[in-house]
XYZ file of C-alpha atoms in Angstrom:
664
model
C -19.021 36.231 13.683
C -17.745 32.932 15.118
C -18.729 29.313 15.133
C -21.770 27.733 16.734
C -20.300 25.176 19.134
C -23.433 23.030 18.862
C -22.878 22.302 15.176
C -20.102 20.041 13.968
C -18.343 18.997 10.771
C -16.956 15.642 9.601
C -13.975 15.835 11.971
C -16.288 14.978 14.878
C -15.900 11.302 13.948
C -12.083 11.371 14.215
C -9.860 10.349 17.168
C -7.030 12.840 16.598
C -7.075 15.565 19.296
C -6.025 18.115 16.660
C -8.848 17.215 14.271
C -11.325 17.178 17.142
C -10.243 20.710 18.116
C -11.609 21.805 14.702
C -14.723 19.644 14.720
C -17.014 22.599 15.576
C -15.543 25.105 13.126
C -17.978 26.476 10.521
C -15.450 25.294 7.900
C -16.705 22.205 6.092
C -13.575 20.213 6.960
C -12.765 16.769 5.571
C -10.175 14.422 7.049
C -7.508 13.449 4.493
C -8.937 10.755 2.244
C -10.529 9.664 -1.015
C -13.883 11.333 -0.307
C -12.349 14.821 -0.277
C -10.283 14.403 -3.454
C -13.158 12.756 -5.335
C -15.386 15.712 -4.443
C -12.704 18.185 -5.586
C -12.463 16.395 -8.929
C -16.226 16.214 -9.346
C -16.782 19.885 -8.521
C -13.612 21.172 -10.217
C -12.373 22.852 -7.025
C -8.885 23.380 -5.587
C -8.046 21.597 -2.328
C -7.017 23.607 0.736
C -4.953 21.498 3.170
C -4.271 22.791 6.679
C -1.637 20.851 8.637
C -0.829 21.258 12.329
C -0.940 19.525 15.694
C -2.949 19.912 18.864
C -0.340 21.653 21.048
C 0.727 24.173 18.365
C 0.298 27.774 19.600
C 0.010 29.413 16.163
C -2.434 26.707 15.049
C -4.682 27.847 17.916
C -4.232 31.482 16.913
C -5.168 30.735 13.315
C -8.193 28.735 14.370
C -9.476 31.593 16.534
C -8.821 34.211 13.832
C -9.889 32.336 10.714
C -11.361 28.855 11.072
C -13.883 29.889 13.734
C -14.773 32.941 11.635
C -17.873 32.691 9.450
C -16.524 35.075 6.809
C -13.412 32.940 6.196
C -15.454 29.736 6.445
C -17.860 30.989 3.760
C -14.971 31.512 1.317
C -13.468 28.088 2.063
C -16.822 26.325 1.832
C -17.793 28.036 -1.438
C -14.538 27.791 -3.389
C -12.434 24.965 -1.883
C -12.486 21.446 -0.555
C -10.873 21.873 2.870
C -8.831 19.137 4.553
C -7.396 19.076 8.082
C -4.287 16.940 8.776
C -2.681 16.071 12.121
C 1.029 16.137 11.231
C 1.878 13.839 14.150
C -0.454 11.129 12.843
C 0.431 11.729 9.186
C 4.122 12.703 9.044
C 4.168 11.298 5.508
C 1.764 13.990 4.248
C 3.354 16.701 6.365
C 6.886 15.978 5.163
C 5.980 16.130 1.463
C 4.159 19.446 1.691
C 6.605 20.992 4.156
C 9.261 20.426 1.486
C 6.994 22.260 -0.970
C 6.644 25.168 1.462
C 10.440 25.376 1.796
C 10.819 25.338 -2.000
C 8.288 28.140 -2.498
C 8.982 30.380 0.512
C 12.436 29.395 1.818
C 10.949 28.603 5.209
C 8.402 26.400 6.921
C 6.603 25.747 10.186
C 3.154 25.051 11.579
C 0.397 25.673 10.852
C 1.290 24.652 7.299
C -1.092 25.435 4.443
C -0.913 24.077 0.942
C -3.209 24.341 -2.071
C -3.503 21.209 -4.209
C -5.104 20.008 -7.397
C -7.512 17.097 -7.100
C -4.629 14.692 -7.842
C -2.750 15.940 -4.733
C -0.223 18.036 -6.671
C 0.751 21.280 -4.887
C 0.671 24.699 -6.568
C 0.861 27.156 -3.638
C 1.955 26.929 0.016
C 2.638 28.993 3.122
C 2.577 28.778 6.898
C 0.545 31.076 9.177
C -1.901 33.497 7.522
C -3.793 36.146 9.534
C -7.471 36.704 8.748
C -6.806 40.106 7.169
C -3.664 41.285 5.368
C -1.272 43.173 7.667
C 2.450 43.846 8.164
C 3.185 42.695 4.616
C 1.536 39.321 5.251
C -1.378 38.286 3.020
C -4.550 37.521 4.958
C -7.029 34.718 4.333
C -9.746 37.079 3.093
C -7.437 38.235 0.271
C -5.562 34.994 -0.314
C -8.492 32.637 -0.849
C -10.171 34.561 -3.715
C -6.757 35.132 -5.368
C -5.840 31.434 -5.291
C -9.290 30.403 -6.520
C -9.149 32.870 -9.426
C -5.724 31.584 -10.484
C -6.971 27.988 -10.253
C -10.052 28.708 -12.392
C -8.637 31.191 -14.910
C -4.982 30.192 -15.308
C -5.244 26.407 -15.615
C -2.093 25.963 -17.688
C -0.064 27.931 -15.113
C -1.423 25.803 -12.252
C -0.658 22.583 -14.154
C 2.864 23.817 -14.973
C 3.639 24.830 -11.349
C 2.155 21.675 -9.833
C 4.052 19.407 -12.240
C 7.323 21.257 -11.631
C 6.937 21.058 -7.852
C 6.034 17.371 -7.980
C 9.066 16.674 -10.181
C 11.291 18.546 -7.726
C 9.950 16.417 -4.862
C 11.014 13.213 -6.568
C 14.590 12.383 -5.726
C 17.277 12.643 -8.384
C 19.278 9.700 -9.733
C 21.460 7.723 -7.273
C 24.907 9.104 -6.557
C 28.053 8.213 -8.495
C 29.801 7.906 -5.126
C 29.592 4.388 -3.722
C 29.888 5.429 -0.071
C 30.089 8.475 2.174
C 33.674 9.849 2.169
C 35.208 9.541 5.679
C 36.065 13.265 5.840
C 32.317 14.077 5.692
C 32.152 13.366 9.434
C 34.854 15.986 10.104
C 33.039 18.450 7.833
C 29.832 17.959 9.843
C 31.797 18.585 13.036
C 33.310 21.780 11.587
C 29.853 23.017 10.574
C 28.578 22.501 14.122
C 31.642 24.239 15.549
C 31.080 27.218 13.225
C 27.427 27.452 14.265
C 28.041 27.051 18.015
C 27.061 29.786 20.485
C 30.123 30.078 22.737
C 28.282 32.312 25.232
C 25.105 30.368 25.975
C 25.608 27.007 24.288
C 23.438 25.620 21.522
C 23.562 26.270 17.803
C 22.507 29.270 15.741
C 20.467 32.272 16.818
C 17.018 32.549 18.292
C 14.676 30.769 18.172
C 17.070 28.236 19.640
C 16.238 24.530 19.738
C 17.925 22.015 22.072
C 18.878 19.923 18.985
C 19.737 16.741 20.899
C 20.598 14.863 17.676
C 23.553 17.267 17.317
C 24.594 16.606 20.909
C 24.430 12.829 20.462
C 26.601 13.114 17.334
C 29.142 15.300 19.153
C 29.399 12.766 21.992
C 30.200 10.066 19.445
C 32.674 12.340 17.683
C 34.367 12.947 21.041
C 34.466 9.190 21.678
C 36.017 8.475 18.273
C 38.492 11.382 18.154
C 39.095 12.303 21.811
C 38.371 15.904 20.789
C 37.667 17.807 24.017
C 36.000 20.658 22.136
C 33.214 18.294 20.995
C 32.480 17.377 24.612
C 32.766 21.022 25.722
C 30.077 22.041 23.209
C 27.738 19.375 24.584
C 28.351 20.365 28.206
C 27.943 24.090 27.477
C 24.618 23.385 25.730
C 23.279 21.065 28.427
C 24.354 23.548 31.124
C 22.730 26.443 29.248
C 19.475 24.531 28.857
C 19.566 23.506 32.539
C 19.994 27.126 33.672
C 17.345 28.567 31.362
C 13.589 28.827 31.520
C 13.342 26.166 28.798
C 13.852 23.714 31.684
C 10.808 23.757 33.972
C 12.279 24.286 37.432
C 8.971 23.885 39.235
C 7.594 20.686 37.680
C 10.513 19.521 35.468
C 10.597 18.555 31.800
C 11.785 20.577 28.807
C 9.946 23.022 26.571
C 10.286 22.672 22.788
C 12.540 25.655 22.122
C 13.694 29.020 23.424
C 12.562 32.250 21.767
C 15.856 33.918 22.770
C 19.521 32.943 22.538
C 20.069 32.512 26.300
C 17.377 29.798 26.767
C 15.290 32.119 28.998
C 11.832 32.369 27.392
C 10.574 29.045 26.120
C 7.847 28.244 23.661
C 6.111 26.483 26.526
C 4.810 23.304 24.871
C 6.454 20.056 25.996
C 6.977 17.321 23.401
C 7.614 13.671 24.256
C 10.478 13.382 21.752
C 12.390 16.240 23.400
C 12.115 14.592 26.806
C 13.388 11.319 25.306
C 16.342 12.695 23.356
C 17.462 15.096 26.088
C 17.258 12.215 28.583
C 19.691 10.350 26.332
C 21.987 13.364 26.014
C 22.140 14.007 29.774
C 22.562 10.290 30.542
C 25.391 9.777 28.050
C 27.173 12.979 29.068
C 26.950 11.801 32.683
C 28.580 8.512 31.647
C 31.583 10.522 30.421
C 31.739 13.306 33.027
C 29.907 11.987 36.128
C 28.616 15.526 36.746
C 25.936 15.079 39.469
C 23.579 17.723 38.041
C 23.124 15.663 34.859
C 21.998 12.666 36.884
C 19.605 14.887 38.863
C 18.062 16.225 35.642
C 17.571 12.675 34.338
C 15.748 11.665 37.533
C 13.631 14.838 37.550
C 12.675 14.458 33.890
C 11.574 10.859 34.395
C 9.551 11.950 37.447
C 7.785 14.511 35.235
C 7.121 11.957 32.464
C 5.717 9.424 34.931
C 3.467 12.036 36.508
C 2.167 13.891 33.452
C 2.839 11.976 30.227
C 2.219 8.303 31.055
C -0.917 6.327 30.189
C -2.172 4.177 33.112
C -1.330 1.052 31.061
C 2.183 2.164 30.180
C 2.323 4.078 26.886
C 3.483 7.695 26.753
C 1.441 10.707 25.638
C 2.571 12.990 22.815
C 2.623 16.552 24.114
C 1.437 19.206 26.548
C 0.220 22.514 25.126
C 1.919 25.883 25.584
C -1.447 27.577 26.090
C -3.931 27.547 28.929
C -6.746 29.980 29.739
C -6.366 31.358 26.208
C -2.762 32.537 26.531
C 0.722 31.107 26.182
C 2.654 30.105 29.305
C -0.092 30.975 31.814
C 0.382 27.697 33.683
C 4.129 28.213 34.110
C 4.711 31.891 35.002
C 4.663 33.727 38.347
C 4.306 37.229 39.725
C 6.653 38.114 42.562
C 3.733 38.963 44.859
C 2.181 35.530 44.257
C 5.449 33.789 45.186
C 5.820 35.907 48.349
C 2.215 35.079 49.330
C 2.826 31.352 48.964
C 6.307 31.149 50.518
C 6.227 34.055 52.954
C 8.510 37.077 52.843
C 11.699 35.372 54.041
C 11.711 32.195 51.951
C 10.012 33.973 49.058
C 12.799 36.538 48.762
C 15.451 33.809 48.891
C 13.680 31.874 46.131
C 13.198 35.058 44.087
C 16.910 35.923 44.292
C 17.905 32.385 43.328
C 15.482 32.122 40.388
C 15.451 35.651 38.955
C 11.916 36.617 40.054
C 11.376 40.398 40.085
C 8.582 42.958 40.374
C 8.833 43.902 36.665
C 9.252 40.246 35.589
C 11.223 38.643 32.759
C 8.237 37.618 30.585
C 5.263 39.876 29.860
C 5.253 41.344 33.376
C 5.504 37.934 35.070
C 8.438 35.608 35.774
C 9.884 32.429 34.344
C 12.070 30.809 37.037
C 15.637 30.387 35.777
C 19.247 30.233 36.976
C 20.942 32.141 34.136
C 22.369 34.836 36.416
C 22.069 32.964 39.715
C 25.108 32.590 41.936
C 24.745 30.032 44.730
C 28.032 31.148 46.297
C 26.865 34.730 46.857
C 23.524 33.512 48.284
C 25.360 31.220 50.696
C 27.446 34.193 51.869
C 24.528 36.646 52.027
C 22.326 34.319 54.086
C 25.249 32.816 56.037
C 24.121 29.254 55.356
C 25.730 26.140 53.909
C 25.204 25.121 50.285
C 23.329 22.063 51.559
C 20.912 24.227 53.556
C 20.389 26.537 50.582
C 19.480 23.569 48.368
C 17.117 22.146 51.004
C 15.283 25.456 51.443
C 14.964 26.070 47.711
C 13.647 22.531 47.218
C 11.047 23.003 49.997
C 9.934 26.243 48.306
C 9.821 24.587 44.886
C 7.546 21.894 46.289
C 5.140 24.507 47.720
C 5.039 26.374 44.395
C 4.528 23.105 42.537
C 1.575 22.217 44.794
C 0.075 25.651 44.139
C 0.643 25.314 40.385
C -1.280 22.030 40.435
C -4.427 24.023 41.294
C -4.176 26.115 38.079
C -5.999 25.325 34.844
C -3.847 22.626 33.227
C -2.846 23.047 29.556
C -4.340 20.745 26.928
C -2.730 17.297 26.967
C -2.440 15.530 23.615
C -3.019 12.020 24.890
C -2.528 10.102 21.649
C 0.301 7.572 21.745
C 2.740 7.642 18.842
C 4.811 4.534 18.231
C 7.919 6.360 17.004
C 8.134 8.815 19.920
C 7.405 6.016 22.391
C 10.299 4.067 20.867
C 12.648 6.990 21.566
C 11.514 7.281 25.170
C 11.661 3.532 25.830
C 15.255 3.508 24.525
C 16.141 6.491 26.738
C 14.528 4.972 29.836
C 16.307 1.652 29.325
C 19.671 3.440 28.877
C 19.093 5.586 31.987
C 17.955 2.577 34.019
C 21.088 0.640 33.109
C 23.432 3.611 33.626
C 22.116 4.519 37.078
C 21.239 0.937 38.127
C 17.589 1.992 38.528
C 15.376 -1.000 37.843
C 12.226 1.171 38.014
C 13.351 3.083 34.906
C 13.851 -0.212 33.078
C 10.436 -1.401 34.311
C 8.880 1.809 32.973
C 10.552 1.151 29.602
C 9.378 -2.481 29.540
C 5.828 -1.442 30.416
C 5.910 1.118 27.595
C 7.024 -1.548 25.150
C 4.292 -3.891 26.380
C 1.733 -1.157 25.649
C 3.009 -0.848 22.079
C 2.902 -4.620 21.610
C -0.623 -4.844 23.045
C -2.198 -1.870 21.280
C -0.102 -0.962 18.236
C 1.156 -4.265 16.877
C -0.762 -6.951 15.048
C 1.145 -10.029 13.826
C 4.480 -8.204 13.755
C 3.015 -5.272 11.813
C 3.143 -1.916 13.596
C 0.621 0.920 13.594
C 1.568 4.540 14.089
C -1.001 5.963 16.516
C -3.206 4.750 19.355
C -5.958 6.777 20.972
C -9.243 6.026 22.654
C -9.173 2.311 21.851
C -8.162 2.746 18.206
C -4.850 1.900 16.509
C -4.620 3.701 13.167
C -2.288 4.401 10.212
C 0.215 1.848 8.946
C 3.467 2.539 10.754
C 6.201 4.603 9.122
C 9.936 3.989 8.884
C 10.565 5.954 12.106
C 8.159 3.719 14.025
C 10.067 0.579 13.074
C 13.527 2.116 13.502
C 12.761 3.563 16.939
C 11.101 0.424 18.281
C 14.111 -1.630 17.119
C 16.270 0.894 19.006
C 14.075 0.466 22.105
C 14.340 -3.329 21.915
C 18.137 -3.241 21.607
C 18.491 -0.849 24.574
C 16.231 -3.102 26.646
C 18.338 -6.099 25.659
C 21.581 -4.346 26.606
C 20.037 -3.271 29.924
C 18.595 -6.684 30.861
C 20.420 -9.332 28.755
C 16.966 -10.737 27.915
C 17.379 -12.458 24.524
C 13.653 -12.166 23.752
C 14.185 -8.512 22.887
C 16.705 -9.426 20.190
C 14.289 -11.975 18.700
C 11.631 -9.271 18.479
C 14.078 -6.744 16.980
C 15.113 -9.281 14.330
C 11.483 -9.881 13.341
C 10.826 -6.150 13.013
C 13.999 -5.751 10.949
C 12.679 -8.426 8.570
C 9.381 -6.513 8.250
C 11.349 -3.334 7.567
C 13.316 -4.949 4.743
C 10.216 -6.571 3.278
C 8.011 -3.475 3.136
C 10.253 -0.387 3.218
C 13.545 -1.146 1.496
C 14.498 0.464 -1.801
C 15.783 -2.788 -3.288
C 17.424 -1.028 -6.206
C 19.274 1.866 -4.567
C 19.457 0.954 -0.854
C 17.964 2.722 2.139
C 14.341 2.808 3.258
C 11.271 4.650 2.046
C 9.323 6.528 4.707
C 6.114 4.588 4.021
C 5.181 0.934 3.756
C 4.839 -0.264 0.149
C 1.274 -1.353 0.990
C 0.311 2.038 2.487
C -1.811 4.712 0.794
C -0.123 6.094 -2.336
C 0.666 9.798 -2.021
C 1.938 12.157 -4.707
C 5.460 10.761 -4.092
C 6.987 8.045 -1.906
C 9.655 9.813 0.111
C 13.094 8.495 1.014
C 15.309 10.733 3.126
C 18.156 10.714 5.630
C 17.732 14.342 6.729
C 17.309 14.687 10.490
C 14.465 16.779 11.834
C 13.475 17.375 15.468
C 14.153 13.644 15.793
C 16.870 11.544 14.138
C 15.941 10.380 10.633
C 14.444 6.918 10.287
C 17.238 5.916 7.919
C 19.945 7.179 10.287
C 18.394 5.356 13.240
C 17.911 2.215 11.141
C 21.585 2.286 10.094
C 22.769 2.577 13.705
C 20.409 0.030 15.212
C 20.639 -2.551 12.427
C 24.431 -2.283 12.707
C 24.170 -3.042 16.450
C 21.722 -5.865 15.728
C 24.136 -7.326 13.162
C 26.926 -7.267 15.773
C 24.769 -8.905 18.439
C 23.388 -11.623 16.144
C 26.608 -12.013 14.077
C 24.561 -11.504 10.901
C 26.986 -10.369 8.182
C 24.181 -9.944 5.621
C 22.655 -7.312 7.869
C 25.963 -5.416 7.911
C 25.925 -5.283 4.099
C 22.404 -3.853 4.220
C 23.603 -1.081 6.537
C 26.380 -0.172 4.107
C 23.729 0.139 1.394
C 21.955 2.764 3.531
C 25.146 4.835 3.570
C 25.627 4.590 -0.182
C 21.964 5.542 -0.776
C 22.467 8.904 0.946
C 26.001 9.757 -0.107
C 24.885 12.864 -2.046
C 22.938 14.238 0.936
C 25.895 13.607 3.233
C 28.346 15.374 0.902
C 26.014 18.338 0.319
C 24.627 18.765 3.838
C 26.922 16.995 6.338
C 25.371 18.514 9.468
C 21.823 17.663 8.273
C 22.456 13.878 8.333
C 24.121 13.520 11.734
C 22.265 10.373 12.770
C 23.516 8.652 9.598
C 27.077 9.911 10.177
C 26.881 8.742 13.811
C 26.137 5.274 12.466
C 28.955 5.456 9.942
C 31.380 6.255 12.765
C 30.598 2.780 14.110
C 32.408 1.276 11.130
C 35.446 3.474 11.785
C 36.039 3.147 15.551
C 37.420 0.241 17.548
C 34.000 -1.183 18.371
C 33.799 -4.377 20.426
C 31.479 -7.345 20.728
C 31.663 -8.547 24.321
C 30.539 -12.094 25.084
C 29.812 -12.884 28.703
C 29.477 -16.549 29.657
C 28.217 -17.750 33.019
C 28.268 -15.684 36.169
C 28.020 -13.931 38.455
C 28.607 -11.072 35.981
C 26.983 -8.142 37.807
C 30.233 -6.221 38.328
C 31.169 -6.460 34.651
C 27.665 -5.536 33.489
C 27.618 -2.575 35.868
C 30.914 -1.421 34.354
C 29.514 -1.788 30.812
C 26.348 0.096 31.697
C 27.861 3.054 33.517
C 30.609 3.845 30.987
C 30.075 5.583 27.650
C 30.543 3.006 24.897
C 28.182 3.916 22.050
C 29.524 1.292 19.644
C 30.130 -1.697 21.916
C 27.504 -4.439 22.219
C 27.308 -7.354 24.612
C 25.529 -10.667 25.017
C 25.268 -12.865 28.090
C 24.967 -16.647 27.953
C 24.057 -17.594 31.528
C 24.232 -21.355 31.034
C 27.951 -21.796 31.879
C 28.872 -22.411 35.552
C 31.891 -20.148 35.869
C 32.399 -16.678 34.419
C 34.433 -15.993 31.289
C 34.464 -12.983 28.990
C 35.561 -12.916 25.369
C 36.184 -9.608 23.574
C 35.991 -9.503 19.777
C 37.154 -6.517 17.739
C 37.668 -5.907 14.020
C 36.584 -9.472 13.189
C 39.164 -10.942 15.611
C 38.187 -12.651 18.879
C 40.657 -12.762 21.756
C 41.000 -15.640 24.199
C 38.295 -15.748 26.872
C 39.347 -14.219 30.194
C 38.334 -15.496 33.612
C 40.220 -13.064 35.879
C 37.833 -10.262 36.914
C 40.511 -7.579 37.323
C 41.973 -8.384 33.920
C 38.504 -8.359 32.316
C 37.724 -4.899 33.728
C 41.146 -3.685 32.612
C 40.570 -5.002 29.080
C 37.129 -3.382 28.949
C 38.573 -0.029 29.981
């Protein structure tokens, strides 16, 4: 028996797309908040917390199996207080209880489920549960009575477990080490090398994630050490992704991960943060290699973002679902007969040979277009055409297939706007715009920032999420760090000093409300935000760079631009705060180690005075210089450039050739 779609629960009043997806479940859901925990205390009930997000495939599966099912709902409604959490709106809650899940099960993922006492302390956790027990996995119908019985009849055990888990969540004492040892960076590099897939690129086995934070670290390691292997790993990974089905050849953009090692079969959802970070990786690798395909992918990805993930007023949407018409990937896959119908026999067969489309298919009887085994040279010979003609014909066919795909049922779009992910994309767009001298990319970035300032900022205080006219949730560390990053990239792309003024103000807010004054580094939440079971402070990277790692890098750049030595000291305190993590898990804190590299390389502050300076700025923008910063004072009549390095400033230069030589 399933839900009556005419009835609704408390989630109907929420703005989160994920919570609204569950608003007609027969489960008596609460949003996270005081009302739910007060009721749990009053009625002496355990709290069941279900955490996910609106484009999560297995969250949909679990909803269909369990949360729309009256039998499961009856158990939840009778014995538990049930809370739904959108992890993208509340990463603070998600992070705490994901750590619990890892402690108890050795793994994690979404949907995430955790059982709490009324004071928010966890005593049991897991990820996906089927409705009924099968394949060694406990089902909801068995699990819920078991957990309730333990809660009611073994109180001392529940108290003991919940206290132990809460203690384990609280960080240990600060390290005896005063700073991260320099060889930690080499250890991180060795760990990545040991985990690298030499055949297909990427790291580890399936499921295989693009892991752009690793790629960005390797580019900086290459820059600092001139180690060709670091660059080779990045290129092999970017090439593997570009050939695989994880890259959408018909409409562009990247899926979240590949279910196999060769990047063929994606988990089809598209996340904004992946588009942003892969844009950065392809742009920066182009700066080093000038490989044309990387530039093409940057342009195509931005075309996709503009078309499908951009709010009319400039912000950027969160994600596009993997599922449509009740199944995963339906929007993206093709039968060979369908392609031949659309393109005709002649062009259809050429496209099929190029993109691995066959009668039997490469995914559940259908096809995901990919170039893993494609060989342009043999196609050119077989069809007796030039490479240019081949590319033109394939592009014409792609456009026809894209037009046809537009008529399909579109997957669910999560149209909420998250400050932190928008910050990443704005930074990436500004970097790409500067690198390729594309003012429209910079305009897109500036418009995105304007949206954040209009809708998610009040008197220099940020909010985390905007949707449907509402800004909600006090912003987290990542929101501040990523918007500071966006502002600095916009400043470097445009020389507009206003961006630095704004970044400085946000940095002040960050230090006022997030800093651990005693031990250094930043807490994840604002000191005035809702108090959770713990206040987390971490430098571990996730799908995105950690807020502390990003803060270290961007505050270091801000210190260089503004010549603020106090700010530099603050950055060093971030490193010392996470020394233990860096020593224990070097490859888990790559964004922090990327920032630390800035202190170790020959980084430059470049001061441009007067003009015209377009040739010099073009040179600065198109070359890979992750640790150089520049400012431009346009008031002087004639051009001079002063380069400062290691606290020493050289004489200003006025000869253009000599300036370009010095900068190279």
